[in-house]
């Protein structure tokens, strides 16, 4: 593992200043998970650090950067489609720089394809290139040739990278990077490299800065936050880290994702119960309710172990809610095994589910398994899963009517003249109100619901 601290690259800034007549503009788009969104915020911060302005349309941009996700095939196809659409812009403006970075760029076949079939892509680099972006850009401009990095794993932790956060009230805070779990369907360990934790002092310093800057919701990020602390000199685990961070005085809430069930401890649940800053909501991805499938996925827990943990949390944290990720149609998943997933979904009573049809990822173990079921079979199962979930969640959401909840106002609602606020339990309530409330706390009386959306009025 490599540890370092960001340093401003004055030479690169100078090269850029010489190349552009006016201050150049950059457009950065991030796909995929919150970790990647946070990386996108850092890419923007680093670009600002060497003189770029940030814009939100490709037409205005001198540099277009796609920060990509490789988790499912569909995500990759979208990126190739969007990169393809830039060809015209490049023809109109040959000085336009087009870059592709992030998880897709960690795969050799993707870099090869970009090299051969997308000659107008100027810059390709992987997930550990954020701090080196100014140097790579300067290199591209100086040499006038494409700069395409071959995938490599640097497994770095770089502190103090400048960041331009998307929001002034909700922040992402990575506590660790990479993943060592190698779930057999998943590409993340191959593209994100080995698991490594940030020093607690560095996490705490960033956390305090966020609270001091008025952030009201801070979400701690990691592919498996429950294994935080492994390999550090301090004997600290994730529950300890939460307790440490929450000693910071202030009016804020803390969320975290993702918790891997195999490492979720009763200590963690006790910590959530004991601390008012921690949201009473746990995202605990189960993936499947079948022990045979869980084993084939290399998840290291059984449905019973998972349900025992859920039961403990229900007993320990009054009003706790759960959400989960589920994969439908893992290779060889039978009808009976799928029904075990439906049973588990009913047993837990999730408030929210994130559901995915299995997508084959080259290089993973599951990609080699026989897969006798058709896509149509899997789509039909997915529909049943979604129906089952709606039958559970809609009445559970409706049953909250009558309560008054403190919510963080996030955005305008879909209905004109309304706002969306997020409850502690991660549900969203729509209520009448003006835009000036966005980013504030509000007390909202819940009056009813529409599907999984709560409706309310400000009190
Ligand atoms: N580290 C997190 C998940 C990161 S990926 C965890 O372990 O929970 C987010 C979700 O994408 C996963 O939980 C899984 O449900 C889904 N996913 C990952 N690989 C997939 C694949 N090959 N096909 C379909 N879904 C996948
Ligand atoms: Fe992928 Fe599993 Fe790691 Fe999550 S824990 S990122 S699903 S390998
Ligand atoms: Fe996608 Fe990379 Fe996140 S593959 S889900 S952006 S870690």
Coordinates of C-alpha atoms and ligand atoms in Angstrom, one line a residue:
X1 CA 0.0 0.0 0.0
X2 CA 1.1 3.5 -0.8
X3 CA 0.4 6.5 1.5
X4 CA 0.9 10.0 0.3
X5 CA -0.4 13.5 0.5
X6 CA -1.5 15.6 -2.4
X7 CA 0.9 18.3 -3.7
X8 CA -0.1 21.1 -6.0
X9 CA 1.5 20.6 -9.4
X10 CA 2.8 24.1 -10.3
X11 CA 4.6 22.9 -13.5
X12 CA 1.4 21.3 -14.8
X13 CA -0.6 24.4 -14.0
X14 CA 1.8 26.5 -16.0
X15 CA 1.7 24.1 -19.0
X16 CA -2.1 24.4 -18.9
X17 CA -2.0 28.2 -18.6
X18 CA 0.2 28.4 -21.7
X19 CA -2.0 26.1 -23.7
X20 CA -5.3 27.9 -23.1
X21 CA -6.0 31.6 -24.0
X22 CA -8.8 31.9 -21.4
X23 CA -9.3 29.9 -18.2
X24 CA -10.4 26.4 -19.5
X25 CA -13.6 24.7 -18.4
X26 CA -14.1 21.1 -17.4
X27 CA -17.1 18.9 -17.4
X28 CA -16.9 15.8 -15.1
X29 CA -19.6 13.1 -15.0
X30 CA -19.5 10.3 -12.5
X31 CA -21.3 7.0 -13.0
X32 CA -21.8 4.2 -10.4
X33 CA -21.6 4.3 -6.6
X34 CA -21.1 7.0 -4.0
X35 CA -17.5 6.2 -3.8
X36 CA -17.2 7.1 -7.4
X37 CA -19.3 10.2 -7.0
X38 CA -16.8 11.3 -4.2
X39 CA -13.9 10.6 -6.6
X40 CA -15.7 12.8 -9.2
X41 CA -15.8 15.6 -6.6
X42 CA -12.1 15.2 -6.1
X43 CA -11.4 15.2 -9.8
X44 CA -13.2 18.6 -10.0
X45 CA -11.2 19.8 -7.0
X46 CA -7.9 18.8 -8.6
X47 CA -8.9 20.5 -11.9
X48 CA -9.8 23.7 -10.1
X49 CA -6.5 23.5 -8.3
X50 CA -4.7 23.8 -11.7
X51 CA -6.9 26.6 -13.1
X52 CA -10.0 24.9 -14.6
X53 CA -13.5 26.2 -14.1
X54 CA -16.2 23.6 -13.7
X55 CA -19.2 23.6 -16.1
X56 CA -22.3 21.4 -16.4
X57 CA -22.6 21.0 -20.1
X58 CA -20.4 19.2 -22.6
X59 CA -20.8 22.0 -25.2
X60 CA -19.1 24.5 -22.9
X61 CA -16.2 22.2 -22.0
X62 CA -12.6 22.2 -23.0
X63 CA -12.1 19.0 -21.0
X64 CA -14.8 16.2 -20.7
X65 CA -14.1 13.5 -18.2
X66 CA -16.2 10.4 -17.7
X67 CA -15.6 8.8 -14.4
X68 CA -16.9 5.3 -15.1
X69 CA -18.5 2.3 -13.3
X70 CA -17.9 -1.4 -14.3
X71 CA -20.3 -3.1 -11.9
X72 CA -22.7 -4.3 -14.6
X73 CA -22.6 -4.6 -18.3
X74 CA -25.4 -2.1 -18.8
X75 CA -23.3 0.6 -17.0
X76 CA -20.4 0.0 -19.3
X77 CA -22.6 0.1 -22.5
X78 CA -24.0 3.4 -21.4
X79 CA -20.5 4.9 -21.1
X80 CA -19.5 3.6 -24.5
X81 CA -22.7 5.1 -25.9
X82 CA -22.0 8.5 -24.2
X83 CA -18.4 8.5 -25.3
X84 CA -19.5 7.7 -28.9
X85 CA -21.8 10.7 -28.8
X86 CA -18.8 13.0 -28.2
X87 CA -17.2 12.3 -31.6
X88 CA -19.1 15.2 -33.3
X89 CA -18.0 17.7 -30.6
X90 CA -14.4 16.7 -31.1
X91 CA -14.7 17.1 -34.9
X92 CA -16.1 20.7 -34.3
X93 CA -13.4 21.5 -31.7
X94 CA -10.2 19.5 -32.2
X95 CA -8.7 21.2 -29.1
X96 CA -11.3 19.5 -26.9
X97 CA -9.8 16.9 -24.5
X98 CA -11.9 13.8 -23.8
X99 CA -10.9 11.6 -20.9
X100 CA -12.2 8.3 -19.5
X101 CA -11.2 7.3 -16.0
X102 CA -12.5 5.3 -13.0
X103 CA -13.4 1.6 -12.7
X104 CA -13.8 0.7 -16.4
X105 CA -10.4 2.0 -17.1
X106 CA -9.0 -0.6 -14.7
X107 CA -9.8 -3.3 -17.2
X108 CA -7.4 -4.1 -20.0
X109 CA -10.2 -5.0 -22.5
X110 CA -11.8 -1.6 -22.0
X111 CA -8.5 0.3 -22.5
X112 CA -7.8 -1.8 -25.6
X113 CA -11.2 -1.0 -27.0
X114 CA -10.8 2.7 -26.3
X115 CA -7.4 2.7 -28.0
X116 CA -8.6 0.9 -31.1
X117 CA -12.2 2.1 -31.6
X118 CA -12.4 5.5 -30.0
X119 CA -9.3 7.4 -31.4
X120 CA -10.8 10.8 -30.2
X121 CA -10.4 9.7 -26.6
X122 CA -7.3 11.6 -25.4
X123 CA -6.8 10.5 -21.8
X124 CA -7.4 7.2 -20.0
X125 CA -6.5 6.4 -16.4
X126 CA -7.8 4.3 -13.5
X127 CA -9.1 4.9 -10.1
X128 CA -5.8 5.8 -8.5
X129 CA -5.0 8.6 -11.0
X130 CA -6.9 11.5 -9.4
X131 CA -3.9 13.2 -7.8
X132 CA -1.8 12.7 -11.0
X133 CA -4.5 14.1 -13.3
X134 CA -2.7 17.5 -13.7
X135 CA 0.6 15.8 -14.7
X136 CA -1.2 13.5 -17.2
X137 CA -3.1 16.4 -18.8
X138 CA 0.1 18.4 -19.1
X139 CA 1.8 15.4 -20.7
X140 CA -1.0 15.0 -23.2
X141 CA -0.9 18.7 -24.1
X142 CA 2.9 18.9 -24.3
X143 CA 3.3 15.9 -26.5
X144 CA 0.2 16.4 -28.5
X145 CA -0.4 12.6 -28.4
X146 CA -3.0 10.5 -26.6
X147 CA -2.2 9.5 -23.0
X148 CA -3.6 6.1 -22.3
X149 CA -2.5 4.3 -19.1
X150 CA -2.5 0.6 -18.9
X151 CA -4.5 -0.8 -15.9
X152 CA -2.4 -1.1 -12.8
X153 CA -3.1 -1.4 -9.1
X154 CA -1.4 1.3 -7.0
X155 CA -3.6 0.6 -3.9
X156 CA -3.0 4.1 -2.7
X157 CA -4.4 6.2 0.1
X158 CA -3.8 9.9 -0.9
X159 CA -4.8 12.5 1.7
X160 CA -5.6 16.1 1.3
X161 CA -6.8 15.9 -2.3
X162 CA -8.7 19.1 -3.1
X163 CA -12.4 18.6 -3.4
X164 CA -15.4 20.4 -4.9
X165 CA -18.4 19.0 -3.1
X166 CA -21.7 18.8 -5.0
X167 CA -23.7 19.7 -2.0
X168 CA -23.4 22.2 0.9
X169 CA -25.3 20.0 3.3
X170 CA -24.8 16.3 2.5
X171 CA -21.3 15.0 2.2
X172 CA -19.6 11.7 1.3
X173 CA -16.6 10.7 3.5
X174 CA -14.6 7.6 2.4
X175 CA -13.1 5.7 5.3
X176 CA -11.5 3.0 3.3
X177 CA -10.9 2.0 -0.3
X178 CA -10.8 -1.3 -2.3
X179 CA -12.3 -4.6 -1.4
X180 CA -10.9 -8.0 -0.5
X181 CA -14.1 -10.0 -0.4
X182 CA -14.2 -11.3 -3.9
X183 CA -17.9 -12.1 -4.1
X184 CA -17.9 -14.4 -7.1
X185 CA -20.1 -12.1 -9.3
X186 CA -18.4 -8.9 -8.5
X187 CA -15.8 -6.9 -10.4
X188 CA -15.1 -4.3 -7.7
X189 CA -12.1 -6.1 -6.0
X190 CA -10.4 -6.4 -9.4
X191 CA -10.9 -2.7 -10.4
X192 CA -10.6 -1.1 -6.9
X193 CA -7.7 -3.1 -5.6
X194 CA -6.9 -4.2 -2.1
X195 CA -8.8 -3.1 0.9
X196 CA -7.1 -0.3 2.9
X197 CA -8.4 1.9 5.6
X198 CA -7.7 5.6 6.1
X199 CA -6.1 6.6 9.4
X200 CA -8.7 7.4 12.1
X201 CA -7.1 10.8 12.6
X202 CA -7.5 11.7 9.0
X203 CA -11.1 10.6 8.9
X204 CA -11.8 12.5 12.1
X205 CA -10.1 15.7 10.8
X206 CA -12.3 15.6 7.6
X207 CA -15.4 14.8 9.7
X208 CA -14.8 17.8 12.0
X209 CA -14.2 20.1 9.0
X210 CA -17.5 19.0 7.5
X211 CA -19.4 19.6 10.7
X212 CA -17.7 23.0 11.2
X213 CA -18.7 23.8 7.6
X214 CA -22.4 23.2 8.4
X215 CA -22.9 19.8 6.8
X216 CA -26.0 18.1 8.2
X217 CA -25.7 14.6 6.9
X218 CA -22.4 12.8 6.5
X219 CA -22.3 9.4 4.8
X220 CA -19.2 7.2 5.6
X221 CA -18.2 5.1 2.6
X222 CA -16.5 1.9 2.0
X223 CA -17.2 -1.4 0.1
X224 CA -17.3 -3.1 3.5
X225 CA -17.2 -0.6 6.3
X226 CA -17.5 -3.4 8.9
X227 CA -13.9 -4.4 8.2
X228 CA -12.6 -0.9 8.8
X229 CA -9.3 -0.7 10.7
X230 CA -7.7 -3.9 9.5
X231 CA -4.0 -3.3 8.9
X232 CA -3.9 0.0 10.9
X233 CA -1.5 0.5 13.8
X234 CA -4.5 1.7 16.0
X235 CA -6.6 -1.2 17.3
X236 CA -9.8 0.3 16.1
X237 CA -12.9 -1.2 14.5
X238 CA -15.9 0.4 12.7
X239 CA -18.1 0.7 15.8
X240 CA -15.2 2.4 17.6
X241 CA -14.8 4.8 14.7
X242 CA -18.5 5.7 14.7
X243 CA -18.3 6.4 18.4
X244 CA -15.2 8.5 18.0
X245 CA -16.7 10.6 15.2
X246 CA -20.0 11.1 17.0
X247 CA -18.2 12.8 19.9
X248 CA -17.9 15.8 17.6
X249 CA -20.4 18.4 18.9
X250 CA -23.0 19.6 16.3
X251 CA -26.4 19.2 14.8
X252 CA -25.7 16.4 12.2
X253 CA -26.6 12.9 11.3
X254 CA -24.3 10.1 10.2
X255 CA -25.1 7.3 7.7
X256 CA -22.8 4.7 6.3
X257 CA -22.5 2.2 3.5
X258 CA -22.0 -0.6 2.8
X259 CA -22.2 -3.0 5.7
X260 CA -21.3 -6.5 4.7
X261 CA -23.4 -8.9 6.8
X262 CA -20.5 -11.3 7.4
X263 CA -18.7 -8.6 9.4
X264 CA -21.7 -6.7 10.9
X265 CA -21.4 -7.1 14.7
X266 CA -23.7 -6.8 17.6
X267 CA -21.4 -4.2 18.9
X268 CA -22.1 -2.1 15.7
X269 CA -25.9 -2.5 16.4
X270 CA -25.4 -1.5 20.1
X271 CA -23.5 1.6 18.9
X272 CA -26.2 2.6 16.5
X273 CA -28.8 2.2 19.3
X274 CA -26.7 4.3 21.8
X275 CA -25.9 7.2 19.6
X276 CA -28.4 10.0 18.5
X277 CA -26.2 11.1 15.6
X278 CA -26.5 7.7 13.9
X279 CA -29.5 7.2 11.6
X280 CA -31.7 4.3 12.6
X281 CA -31.5 2.7 9.2
X282 CA -29.2 -0.1 8.1
X283 CA -28.3 -0.9 4.5
X284 CA -27.4 -4.6 4.8
X285 CA -27.2 -6.2 1.4
X286 CA -28.2 -9.8 1.6
X287 CA -28.0 -10.6 -2.2
X288 CA -29.9 -13.9 -1.9
X289 CA -32.0 -15.8 0.6
X290 CA -30.7 -19.2 -0.4
X291 CA -27.7 -20.8 1.5
X292 CA -26.6 -22.6 -1.6
X293 CA -26.5 -19.4 -3.7
X294 CA -24.9 -17.4 -0.9
X295 CA -22.1 -20.0 -0.7
X296 CA -21.7 -19.9 -4.5
X297 CA -21.5 -16.1 -4.2
X298 CA -18.7 -16.5 -1.6
X299 CA -20.7 -14.3 0.9
X300 CA -19.7 -16.2 4.1
X301 CA -23.1 -16.1 5.9
X302 CA -26.3 -18.1 5.9
X303 CA -29.8 -16.8 5.6
X304 CA -30.3 -17.8 9.3
X305 CA -27.2 -15.8 10.4
X306 CA -28.4 -12.8 8.5
X307 CA -32.0 -13.1 10.0
X308 CA -30.6 -13.4 13.5
X309 CA -28.7 -10.2 13.1
X310 CA -31.8 -8.5 11.7
X311 CA -33.8 -9.7 14.7
X312 CA -31.1 -8.5 17.1
X313 CA -31.2 -5.1 15.5
X314 CA -35.1 -5.0 15.6
X315 CA -34.9 -5.8 19.4
X316 CA -32.1 -3.3 20.1
X317 CA -33.0 -0.3 18.0
X318 CA -36.6 0.9 18.3
X319 CA -38.1 1.8 14.9
X320 CA -35.0 0.6 12.9
X321 CA -35.5 0.1 9.2
X322 CA -33.5 -1.9 6.7
X323 CA -32.6 -1.8 3.0
X324 CA -30.8 -4.3 0.9
X325 CA -29.3 -5.2 -2.5
X326 CA -30.5 -8.3 -4.2
X327 CA -29.2 -10.1 -7.2
X328 CA -31.8 -12.1 -9.3
X329 CA -30.6 -14.9 -11.5
X330 CA -27.2 -15.6 -10.2
X331 CA -25.9 -18.5 -12.5
X332 CA -27.8 -21.7 -11.7
X333 CA -30.2 -20.1 -9.2
X334 CA -33.3 -22.4 -9.3
X335 CA -36.9 -21.5 -8.9
X336 CA -36.8 -22.8 -5.3
X337 CA -33.7 -20.8 -4.5
X338 CA -35.3 -17.7 -5.8
X339 CA -38.4 -18.3 -3.7
X340 CA -36.1 -18.5 -0.6
X341 CA -35.1 -15.0 -1.5
X342 CA -38.8 -13.9 -1.6
X343 CA -39.3 -15.6 1.8
X344 CA -36.4 -13.7 3.3
X345 CA -37.6 -10.4 1.9
X346 CA -41.0 -11.0 3.6
X347 CA -39.3 -12.0 6.8
X348 CA -37.2 -8.9 7.1
X349 CA -39.7 -6.4 5.8
X350 CA -37.3 -4.0 4.0
X351 CA -38.3 -0.4 3.5
X352 CA -36.2 -0.3 0.3
X353 CA -34.6 -2.8 -2.1
X354 CA -32.0 -2.2 -4.8
X355 CA -32.5 -5.1 -7.2
X356 CA -30.3 -6.2 -10.0
X357 CA -30.4 -8.9 -12.6
X358 CA -27.1 -10.8 -12.5
X359 CA -24.7 -9.4 -15.1
X360 CA -21.7 -11.5 -16.2
X361 CA -18.4 -9.8 -15.5
X362 CA -15.3 -11.0 -17.4
X363 CA -12.6 -12.2 -15.0
X364 CA -14.9 -13.1 -12.1
X365 CA -15.4 -16.7 -10.9
X366 CA -19.2 -16.7 -11.5
X367 CA -18.5 -15.8 -15.2
X368 CA -17.4 -19.4 -15.6
X369 CA -20.5 -21.0 -14.0
X370 CA -23.1 -22.6 -16.2
X371 CA -26.2 -20.5 -16.4
X372 CA -29.2 -22.4 -17.8
X373 CA -31.9 -19.8 -17.2
X374 CA -32.8 -17.3 -19.9
X375 CA -32.9 -13.5 -19.5
X376 CA -36.7 -13.8 -19.8
X377 CA -36.8 -16.2 -16.8
X378 CA -34.8 -13.7 -14.8
X379 CA -36.9 -10.7 -15.8
X380 CA -40.0 -12.6 -14.7
X381 CA -38.4 -13.3 -11.4
X382 CA -37.4 -9.7 -11.0
X383 CA -41.0 -8.6 -11.5
X384 CA -42.2 -11.0 -8.8
X385 CA -39.5 -9.7 -6.4
X386 CA -40.5 -6.1 -7.0
X387 CA -44.2 -7.0 -6.5
X388 CA -43.4 -8.8 -3.3
X389 CA -41.4 -5.8 -2.1
X390 CA -44.2 -3.3 -2.9
X391 CA -46.7 -5.4 -1.1
X392 CA -44.5 -5.2 2.0
X393 CA -43.2 -1.6 1.8
X394 CA -46.3 0.3 0.6
X395 CA -48.4 -0.6 3.7
X396 CA -45.4 -0.1 6.0
X397 CA -44.8 3.4 4.6
X398 CA -48.5 4.2 4.8
X399 CA -48.5 3.1 8.5
X400 CA -46.2 5.9 9.4
X401 CA -49.0 8.5 8.8
X402 CA -49.8 10.6 11.8
X403 CA -46.2 10.9 13.0
X404 CA -44.2 14.1 13.0
X405 CA -40.6 13.6 11.9
X406 CA -37.6 15.8 11.6
X407 CA -36.3 15.6 8.0
X408 CA -33.4 17.0 6.0
X409 CA -34.8 19.0 3.1
X410 CA -32.9 17.7 0.0
X411 CA -34.5 19.1 -3.1
X412 CA -37.6 20.2 -4.9
X413 CA -40.3 17.5 -5.1
X414 CA -41.8 16.1 -8.3
X415 CA -45.1 17.9 -7.7
X416 CA -44.6 21.7 -8.4
X417 CA -44.4 23.8 -5.2
X418 CA -43.3 20.8 -3.0
X419 CA -40.0 19.8 -1.4
X420 CA -38.5 16.4 -0.7
X421 CA -37.1 15.7 2.8
X422 CA -35.3 12.6 4.0
X423 CA -36.3 10.9 7.2
X424 CA -33.9 9.3 9.6
X425 CA -35.1 5.9 8.2
X426 CA -34.1 6.9 4.7
X427 CA -37.7 7.3 3.4
X428 CA -38.6 10.5 1.5
X429 CA -41.5 12.7 2.3
X430 CA -43.0 15.2 -0.2
X431 CA -44.5 18.3 1.4
X432 CA -45.5 21.9 0.3
X433 CA -42.7 24.4 0.7
X434 CA -40.3 26.9 -0.9
X435 CA -36.8 26.3 -2.2
X436 CA -35.2 28.4 0.6
X437 CA -35.7 25.4 2.9
X438 CA -33.4 23.2 0.9
X439 CA -30.4 22.1 3.1
X440 CA -32.3 22.8 6.3
X441 CA -34.0 20.6 8.9
X442 CA -37.8 20.7 9.0
X443 CA -40.4 19.1 11.2
X444 CA -42.9 17.5 9.0
X445 CA -46.2 15.8 9.9
X446 CA -46.7 12.7 7.8
X447 CA -50.3 12.7 6.4
X448 CA -50.3 9.8 4.0
X449 CA -48.3 8.2 1.2
X450 CA -48.2 7.5 -2.5
X451 CA -46.5 4.1 -3.2
X452 CA -43.2 4.3 -1.3
X453 CA -43.3 8.1 -1.1
X454 CA -44.6 9.7 2.1
X455 CA -46.7 12.9 1.9
X456 CA -46.8 15.5 4.6
X457 CA -47.0 19.1 5.8
X458 CA -44.5 21.3 7.6
X459 CA -45.4 22.0 11.2
Ligands
LIG1 N1 -19.7 -3.6 -1.5 C1 -21.1 -3.6 -1.5 C2 -21.7 -3.6 -2.9 C3 -21.0 -2.9 -4.1 S1 -21.7 -3.2 -5.6 C4 -21.6 -4.9 -0.8 O1 -20.9 -5.8 -0.7 O2 -22.8 -4.9 -0.5 C5 -23.4 -2.8 -5.4 C6 -24.4 -3.9 -5.7 O3 -24.3 -4.2 -7.1 C7 -24.1 -5.2 -5.0 O4 -24.6 -5.2 -3.7 C8 -24.8 -6.2 -5.8 O5 -26.1 -6.4 -5.5 C9 -24.8 -5.5 -7.2 N2 -23.8 -6.2 -8.1 C10 -22.5 -6.3 -8.0 N3 -22.0 -7.1 -9.0 C11 -23.1 -7.4 -9.8 C12 -23.2 -8.2 -11.0 N4 -22.2 -8.8 -11.6 N5 -24.5 -8.4 -11.5 C13 -25.6 -7.8 -10.8 N6 -25.5 -7.1 -9.7 C14 -24.2 -6.9 -9.2
LIG2 FE1 -18.3 -6.6 -4.5 FE2 -18.6 -8.3 -2.5 FE3 -16.7 -6.4 -2.4 FE4 -19.2 -5.7 -2.2 S1 -18.1 -7.0 -0.7 S2 -17.7 -4.8 -3.5 S3 -20.3 -7.2 -3.6 S4 -16.8 -8.2 -3.8
LIG3 FE1 -19.1 0.9 -10.0 FE2 -16.6 1.1 -9.3 FE3 -18.5 1.8 -7.6 S1 -17.4 -0.5 -10.5 S2 -20.2 0.5 -8.2 S3 -18.1 2.8 -9.6 S4 -16.5 0.9 -7.2

